[in-house]
CSV table of C-alpha atoms in Angstrom, one decimal:
chain,number,residue,atom,x,y,z
X,1,MET,CA,0.2,-0.1,-0.1
X,2,THR,CA,1.5,3.4,-1.0
X,3,TRP,CA,0.8,6.0,1.6
X,4,ASN,CA,0.7,9.8,0.8
X,5,PHE,CA,2.7,11.5,3.2
X,6,SER,CA,2.5,14.9,1.9
X,7,ALA,CA,-1.3,14.9,2.3
X,8,LEU,CA,-1.1,13.5,5.7
X,9,MET,CA,1.6,16.0,6.9
X,10,ALA,CA,-0.7,18.8,5.3
X,11,GLU,CA,-3.3,17.4,7.6
X,12,ALA,CA,-1.1,17.6,10.5
X,13,ILE,CA,-0.2,20.9,9.7
X,14,LEU,CA,-3.7,22.2,10.1
X,15,GLU,CA,-4.0,20.4,13.2
X,16,GLY,CA,-0.9,22.4,14.4
X,17,ASP,CA,-3.0,25.7,13.2
X,18,LYS,CA,-5.1,25.1,16.3
X,19,ALA,CA,-2.5,25.5,18.5
X,20,ARG,CA,-1.1,28.6,17.2
X,21,LEU,CA,-2.5,31.0,19.7
X,22,HIS,CA,-2.3,29.4,22.8
X,23,ALA,CA,1.1,26.8,22.6
X,24,PRO,CA,3.7,29.7,22.8
X,25,PRO,CA,6.2,29.6,24.0
X,26,ASN,CA,5.9,25.9,23.1
X,27,PRO,CA,5.7,25.1,19.4
X,28,TRP,CA,2.4,24.6,17.6
X,29,VAL,CA,2.7,21.3,16.8
X,30,GLY,CA,0.1,18.7,15.3
X,31,ALA,CA,0.3,14.9,15.0
X,32,LEU,CA,-2.2,12.3,13.5
X,33,VAL,CA,-2.2,8.3,14.4
X,34,VAL,CA,-2.4,6.4,11.1
X,35,VAL,CA,-3.4,2.8,10.4
X,36,ASP,CA,-3.4,1.5,7.0
X,37,GLY,CA,-3.7,4.9,5.7
X,38,GLU,CA,-6.4,5.9,7.3
X,39,VAL,CA,-6.1,8.8,10.4
X,40,VAL,CA,-7.5,7.2,13.6
X,41,ALA,CA,-6.4,10.0,16.1
X,42,SER,CA,-5.3,13.4,15.8
X,43,GLY,CA,-3.8,16.1,18.4
X,44,HIS,CA,-2.1,19.5,18.7
X,45,THR,CA,-0.1,21.1,21.6
X,46,GLN,CA,-2.0,21.9,24.6
X,47,ALA,CA,-1.6,25.1,26.9
X,48,PRO,CA,2.2,25.3,28.1
X,49,GLY,CA,2.7,22.9,31.1
X,50,GLU,CA,0.1,20.6,29.5
X,51,SER,CA,0.4,17.9,27.1
X,52,HIS,CA,2.0,18.1,23.7
X,53,ALA,CA,0.5,17.2,20.2
X,54,GLU,CA,2.0,13.6,19.9
X,55,VAL,CA,0.7,12.7,23.6
X,56,GLU,CA,-2.6,14.2,22.9
X,57,ALA,CA,-2.7,12.1,19.7
X,58,LEU,CA,-1.9,8.9,21.7
X,59,ARG,CA,-4.1,9.7,24.0
X,60,HIS,CA,-7.0,9.8,21.7
X,61,ALA,CA,-5.8,6.6,19.5
X,62,ARG,CA,-5.8,4.3,22.8
X,63,GLU,CA,-5.1,0.9,21.8
X,64,ARG,CA,-5.2,1.7,18.0
X,65,ALA,CA,-1.5,3.2,18.4
X,66,ARG,CA,0.0,-0.3,18.6
X,67,GLY,CA,1.9,-0.5,15.6
X,68,ALA,CA,0.4,2.3,14.2
X,69,THR,CA,2.4,5.2,12.1
X,70,MET,CA,2.4,8.6,13.7
X,71,VAL,CA,2.6,11.8,11.5
X,72,VAL,CA,4.0,14.5,13.5
X,73,THR,CA,5.1,18.1,12.1
X,74,LEU,CA,8.1,18.6,14.6
X,75,GLU,CA,10.8,16.3,16.1
X,76,PRO,CA,9.2,14.6,19.2
X,77,CYS,CA,11.1,16.1,22.2
X,78,CYS,CA,13.0,13.7,24.2
X,79,HIS,CA,13.8,15.8,27.6
X,80,VAL,CA,12.0,16.6,30.9
X,81,GLY,CA,10.5,20.5,30.8
X,82,ARG,CA,7.2,21.3,31.8
X,83,THR,CA,6.2,17.8,30.7
X,84,GLY,CA,7.5,14.5,30.2
X,85,PRO,CA,9.5,13.5,26.8
X,86,CYS,CA,6.9,12.7,23.7
X,87,VAL,CA,9.7,10.2,23.0
X,88,GLU,CA,8.9,7.7,25.6
X,89,ALA,CA,5.5,8.0,24.9
X,90,ILE,CA,5.8,7.2,21.7
X,91,ILE,CA,7.8,4.1,22.2
X,92,GLU,CA,5.5,2.6,25.3
X,93,ALA,CA,2.6,3.3,23.0
X,94,GLY,CA,3.8,0.7,20.4
X,95,ILE,CA,4.3,3.0,17.3
X,96,THR,CA,6.1,1.7,14.7
X,97,ARG,CA,6.9,4.4,12.4
X,98,VAL,CA,7.3,8.3,12.7
X,99,VAL,CA,7.3,10.5,10.2
X,100,VAL,CA,8.5,14.1,11.0
X,101,GLY,CA,8.4,17.4,9.0
X,102,VAL,CA,11.3,19.3,10.3
X,103,LEU,CA,14.2,18.5,13.3
X,104,ASP,CA,13.8,20.5,16.1
X,105,PRO,CA,16.8,23.1,16.8
X,106,ASP,CA,16.2,23.3,20.2
X,107,PRO,CA,19.7,22.0,21.6
X,108,ARG,CA,17.5,19.9,24.2
X,109,VAL,CA,16.7,17.9,20.9
X,110,ALA,CA,18.4,18.7,17.7
X,111,GLY,CA,18.0,15.1,16.4
X,112,ARG,CA,18.6,13.2,19.8
X,113,GLY,CA,14.4,12.6,19.8
X,114,VAL,CA,14.9,11.1,16.2
X,115,ALA,CA,18.1,9.2,17.7
X,116,GLN,CA,15.9,7.7,20.3
X,117,LEU,CA,13.1,6.6,18.1
X,118,ARG,CA,15.7,4.9,16.2
X,119,ASP,CA,17.5,3.2,19.2
X,120,ALA,CA,14.0,1.9,19.9
X,121,GLY,CA,13.8,-0.2,16.7
X,122,ILE,CA,11.3,2.5,15.1
X,123,GLU,CA,11.3,3.5,11.5
X,124,VAL,CA,11.8,7.3,10.9
X,125,GLN,CA,11.1,9.5,7.9
X,126,VAL,CA,12.4,12.9,8.3
X,127,GLY,CA,11.8,16.0,6.2
X,128,VAL,CA,8.2,15.2,4.7
X,129,GLU,CA,6.8,18.7,3.6
X,130,ILE,CA,9.9,20.6,5.2
X,131,GLU,CA,9.0,24.1,3.4
X,132,ALA,CA,5.9,24.1,4.5
X,133,VAL,CA,5.8,23.0,8.1
X,134,ARG,CA,9.1,25.4,8.4
X,135,ALA,CA,7.1,28.2,6.9
X,136,GLN,CA,4.4,27.3,9.8
X,137,LEU,CA,7.0,27.1,12.7
X,138,ALA,CA,9.1,30.3,11.1
X,139,ALA,CA,8.9,31.9,14.6
X,140,TYR,CA,9.4,29.0,16.5
X,141,LEU,CA,12.6,27.9,14.6
X,142,TRP,CA,14.0,31.2,14.4
X,143,HIS,CA,13.7,31.7,18.1
X,144,ARG,CA,15.6,28.5,18.9
X,145,VAL,CA,18.3,29.3,16.5
X,146,THR,CA,18.6,33.3,17.0
X,147,GLY,CA,17.4,33.3,20.9
X,148,ARG,CA,15.6,36.1,19.3
X,149,PRO,CA,11.9,36.9,18.8
X,150,TYR,CA,11.0,36.6,14.8
X,151,VAL,CA,10.1,40.2,13.7
X,152,VAL,CA,7.0,40.7,11.6
X,153,LEU,CA,6.3,44.6,10.6
X,154,LYS,CA,2.6,45.2,9.5
X,155,VAL,CA,1.6,48.1,7.9
X,156,ALA,CA,-1.7,49.4,6.4
X,157,ALA,CA,-1.7,51.8,3.6
X,158,THR,CA,-3.3,53.5,0.7
X,159,LEU,CA,-2.4,52.2,-2.6
X,160,ASP,CA,0.5,55.1,-2.6
X,161,GLY,CA,2.1,53.9,0.5
X,162,VAL,CA,0.3,56.4,2.9
X,163,VAL,CA,-0.5,55.8,6.5
X,164,ALA,CA,-1.5,59.5,7.7
X,165,MET,CA,-3.2,62.5,6.0
X,166,ALA,CA,-1.5,65.8,6.2
X,167,ASP,CA,-3.8,66.4,9.6
X,168,GLY,CA,-2.1,63.7,11.2
X,169,SER,CA,-5.1,61.4,10.7
X,170,SER,CA,-5.2,57.5,10.5
X,171,GLN,CA,-8.2,55.8,11.4
X,172,TRP,CA,-9.4,54.0,9.1
X,173,ILE,CA,-7.7,53.7,6.0
X,174,THR,CA,-8.1,49.8,5.7
X,175,SER,CA,-11.4,48.4,6.0
X,176,GLU,CA,-13.0,46.7,9.1
X,177,GLU,CA,-12.1,42.9,7.3
X,178,ALA,CA,-8.5,43.9,7.3
X,179,ARG,CA,-8.7,45.6,10.8
X,180,ARG,CA,-10.0,42.0,12.2
X,181,ASP,CA,-7.4,40.3,10.3
X,182,ALA,CA,-4.4,42.2,12.0
X,183,HIS,CA,-6.1,41.6,15.2
X,184,LEU,CA,-5.4,37.8,14.5
X,185,LEU,CA,-1.9,38.6,13.6
X,186,ARG,CA,-1.7,40.5,16.8
X,187,ALA,CA,-2.9,37.2,18.7
X,188,GLN,CA,-0.5,35.4,16.8
X,189,SER,CA,2.4,37.4,18.6
X,190,GLN,CA,3.5,37.8,22.0
X,191,ALA,CA,4.5,41.2,22.0
X,192,ILE,CA,3.7,44.4,20.2
X,193,VAL,CA,5.9,47.7,19.2
X,194,VAL,CA,5.1,50.9,18.7
X,195,GLY,CA,6.6,54.3,18.7
X,196,ALA,CA,6.1,56.9,21.5
X,197,ASN,CA,4.4,58.9,19.0
X,198,THR,CA,2.0,56.7,17.7
X,199,VAL,CA,0.9,56.4,21.4
X,200,ARG,CA,0.4,60.2,21.6
X,201,LEU,CA,-1.4,60.5,18.4
X,202,ASP,CA,-3.9,57.3,18.1
X,203,ASP,CA,-3.9,56.4,21.9
X,204,PRO,CA,-4.1,52.5,21.1
X,205,THR,CA,-4.6,49.7,23.5
X,206,LEU,CA,-2.8,47.3,21.3
X,207,THR,CA,-5.0,44.6,22.4
X,208,ALA,CA,-6.2,41.7,20.2
X,209,ARG,CA,-9.6,41.7,19.5
X,210,LEU,CA,-11.2,38.3,18.5
X,211,ASP,CA,-14.7,37.6,18.6
X,212,ASP,CA,-15.8,37.9,22.4
X,213,VAL,CA,-12.1,37.4,23.3
X,214,THR,CA,-9.5,39.5,24.0
X,215,ILE,CA,-5.5,38.8,24.2
X,216,GLU,CA,-3.5,41.1,25.7
X,217,PRO,CA,0.2,40.8,24.3
X,218,LEU,CA,3.3,42.6,26.0
X,219,ARG,CA,3.0,46.2,24.8
X,220,VAL,CA,6.4,47.6,24.1
X,221,VAL,CA,6.8,51.5,23.6
X,222,LEU,CA,9.9,53.1,22.1
X,223,GLY,CA,10.1,55.7,24.3
X,224,HIS,CA,7.9,57.3,26.8
X,225,ALA,CA,3.8,56.6,27.1
X,226,ALA,CA,1.8,59.1,29.1
X,227,ALA,CA,0.4,58.1,32.4
X,228,GLU,CA,-3.2,57.6,31.4
X,229,ALA,CA,-2.0,56.2,27.7
X,230,LYS,CA,-4.6,53.1,27.0
X,231,VAL,CA,-1.1,51.0,26.2
X,232,ARG,CA,-0.2,50.9,29.9
X,233,PRO,CA,0.6,48.3,31.2
X,234,CYS,CA,3.5,48.7,29.0
X,235,TRP,CA,7.3,48.2,28.3
X,236,GLU,CA,9.3,51.6,27.9
X,237,ARG,CA,12.4,51.0,26.2
X,238,GLN,CA,15.0,53.3,24.2
X,239,GLY,CA,18.2,52.4,22.4
X,240,GLU,CA,19.7,49.9,20.3
X,241,LEU,CA,16.7,47.6,18.5
X,242,GLY,CA,19.1,44.5,18.8
X,243,MET,CA,19.1,44.5,22.5
X,244,LEU,CA,15.6,45.2,22.6
X,245,LEU,CA,14.8,41.9,20.8
X,246,ASP,CA,17.8,40.0,22.6
X,247,GLU,CA,15.6,40.8,25.9
X,248,LEU,CA,12.5,40.1,24.3
X,249,GLY,CA,13.9,37.0,23.5
X,250,GLU,CA,15.0,36.4,26.8
X,251,HIS,CA,11.6,36.4,28.1
X,252,ASP,CA,10.1,33.6,25.6
X,253,ILE,CA,8.8,36.0,23.2
X,254,LEU,CA,8.8,33.9,19.8
X,255,GLN,CA,7.3,36.5,17.5
X,256,VAL,CA,7.1,40.2,17.9
X,257,LEU,CA,4.8,42.8,15.7
X,258,VAL,CA,6.2,46.2,14.9
X,259,GLU,CA,2.9,48.7,14.2
X,260,GLY,CA,4.9,51.6,13.7
X,261,GLY,CA,4.5,54.4,13.0
X,262,ALA,CA,6.8,55.4,10.0
X,263,ALA,CA,9.8,56.2,11.8
X,264,VAL,CA,9.8,52.5,13.7
X,265,ALA,CA,9.1,50.6,10.8
X,266,SER,CA,12.3,52.5,9.2
X,267,ALA,CA,14.4,51.6,12.0
X,268,PHE,CA,13.7,48.1,12.1
X,269,LEU,CA,14.3,47.6,8.3
X,270,GLU,CA,17.1,49.7,8.2
X,271,ALA,CA,18.7,47.8,11.1
X,272,GLY,CA,17.8,44.5,9.2
X,273,LEU,CA,15.8,43.1,12.0
X,274,VAL,CA,12.7,42.5,10.1
X,275,ASN,CA,12.0,38.8,8.9
X,276,HIS,CA,8.4,39.0,7.6
X,277,VAL,CA,6.4,42.2,6.3
X,278,VAL,CA,2.1,42.2,5.8
X,279,TRP,CA,1.1,44.8,4.2
X,280,TYR,CA,-2.4,46.1,3.9
X,281,VAL,CA,-3.2,47.8,1.0
X,282,ALA,CA,-6.3,49.9,0.5
X,283,PRO,CA,-7.8,50.9,-2.5
X,284,ALA,CA,-7.5,54.3,-1.9
X,285,LEU,CA,-5.0,57.3,-3.1
X,286,ALA,CA,-3.8,60.2,-0.7
X,287,GLY,CA,-0.7,62.0,-2.3
X,288,SER,CA,2.6,61.6,-1.1
X,289,ALA,CA,2.9,65.4,-1.0
X,290,THR,CA,0.7,66.2,1.7
X,291,GLY,CA,0.4,62.4,3.3
X,292,ARG,CA,3.0,60.5,5.5
X,293,GLY,CA,4.3,57.9,3.9
X,294,ALA,CA,4.7,54.2,5.5
X,295,LEU,CA,8.6,54.2,5.4
X,296,ALA,CA,8.9,57.8,5.0
X,297,VAL,CA,12.4,57.9,7.0
X,298,LEU,CA,13.7,54.7,5.2
X,299,SER,CA,16.9,55.7,2.7
X,300,THR,CA,17.8,53.9,-0.1
X,301,PRO,CA,21.0,55.7,-1.7
X,302,SER,CA,21.1,53.6,-4.8
X,303,MET,CA,19.7,50.9,-6.5
X,304,THR,CA,22.3,48.0,-5.3
X,305,SER,CA,21.0,48.9,-2.1
X,306,LEU,CA,17.1,48.4,-2.6
X,307,ARG,CA,15.5,45.7,-0.3
X,308,ARG,CA,14.3,43.3,-2.3
X,309,SER,CA,11.5,40.6,-0.8
X,310,ARG,CA,9.8,37.8,-1.9
X,311,PHE,CA,6.2,37.2,-1.9
X,312,THR,CA,4.8,34.3,-0.1
X,313,ASP,CA,1.2,35.4,-0.3
X,314,VAL,CA,-1.5,37.5,-2.0
X,315,ARG,CA,-5.2,37.9,-1.0
X,316,ARG,CA,-8.0,39.8,-0.9
X,317,VAL,CA,-9.4,40.6,2.7
X,318,GLY,CA,-12.5,42.7,2.1
X,319,VAL,CA,-11.7,45.2,-0.5
X,320,ASP,CA,-8.3,45.5,0.7
X,321,VAL,CA,-5.6,43.6,-0.3
X,322,ARG,CA,-2.6,41.7,2.3
X,323,MET,CA,0.4,41.2,0.6
X,324,ASP,CA,3.0,38.9,2.4
X,325,LEU,CA,6.6,39.5,2.1
X,326,GLU,CA,9.5,37.4,3.3
X,327,VAL,CA,12.4,39.7,4.0
C-alpha cells in the first residue's frame, strides 16, 4: 500500500494551526496516528504545562496506536520540561513508524529525539513537506536558532503608500475585514512594538480582539507613554533595537509585531531586523506630497541597496489586499 505522506503532513499542519494562539512559548505542533493510511486520531499542542501534540494524539488513539504510524510536524522532544518526553510516550504506545516534518533546533532535542526513536527500533522518516512546516513554525524555529523573536512588520496604507493624512489622521485607512485580520496577527504575536509618537497620536490599546475574546500581548513603547495612555501596562524602552530583541527573546517572546509608525518601521528595516512584512493595501489614494509615507524615514541611496523581498502570499481581505513578504 502506497501512503501519501505529503497529504498526511498537510493534515498535521492544519492540526497544528489549532494551537497557534495558546501554545507559545512552546511550538504549535500537530500530530496524527495513522493505521493503514487512515487517520484514526489527531492531537495538537495544549497550553504550556499541558500535553504536547504527540501525547494528545496517542491519548485519542488508545490501543489503535500499537503498530501504527505517527505523522508529526516537529521532531518529538526527548527531554523533561514542563511535561515528560514525547519520545518515551511514543515508544511505550507501540508506534512502529514516525514521519517528521522538521527537526527541532532546540539544543535539548536537535536530532536526539529521532535518534532515540531509531534506537528503539522505530522507523523514522524526516523532511516530509519540510518547507511548509518551516513556514508554519517560522517564529519558533527562528527563536530557537537565534535567541531572538521573529519580527513581523505590519503596515496598513493607501495604494500610494500613505499611512496618515496631512492632518495626522489615520483611522481608518483599511476596511473592517482587514482590521479583523490584523487582530489575528496580533493574537499570533506575544509582543507588539510601537513608537511613542503613535501612542500620543492614536492612543491605541494594542490588544487582540477576536470575537468575544481579548488577548493582551506584551506592549512595548519605544520612548515614553503618558501615565493615562491606554497602552499601559507596557514596557518603555529606548536604545539599540537589537538589544530590545535580545531582551524579548530572553522572556520567551517567539514573535513580535512591529506596528509603527513610519519612523519605527523604517528603523527596524534599516537595521535589517525584519523577517516578514504584512502589508495591507486599501484601494484609496492620498498623495505623498501631503500624506505621511509608510516608510518615510527609510533611505535607499541607490538601486544596489534596494531591499528586495519575496512574496509568499497575496490575497483579498474585504475590499483591501494583504501582501505577505519574506524579507
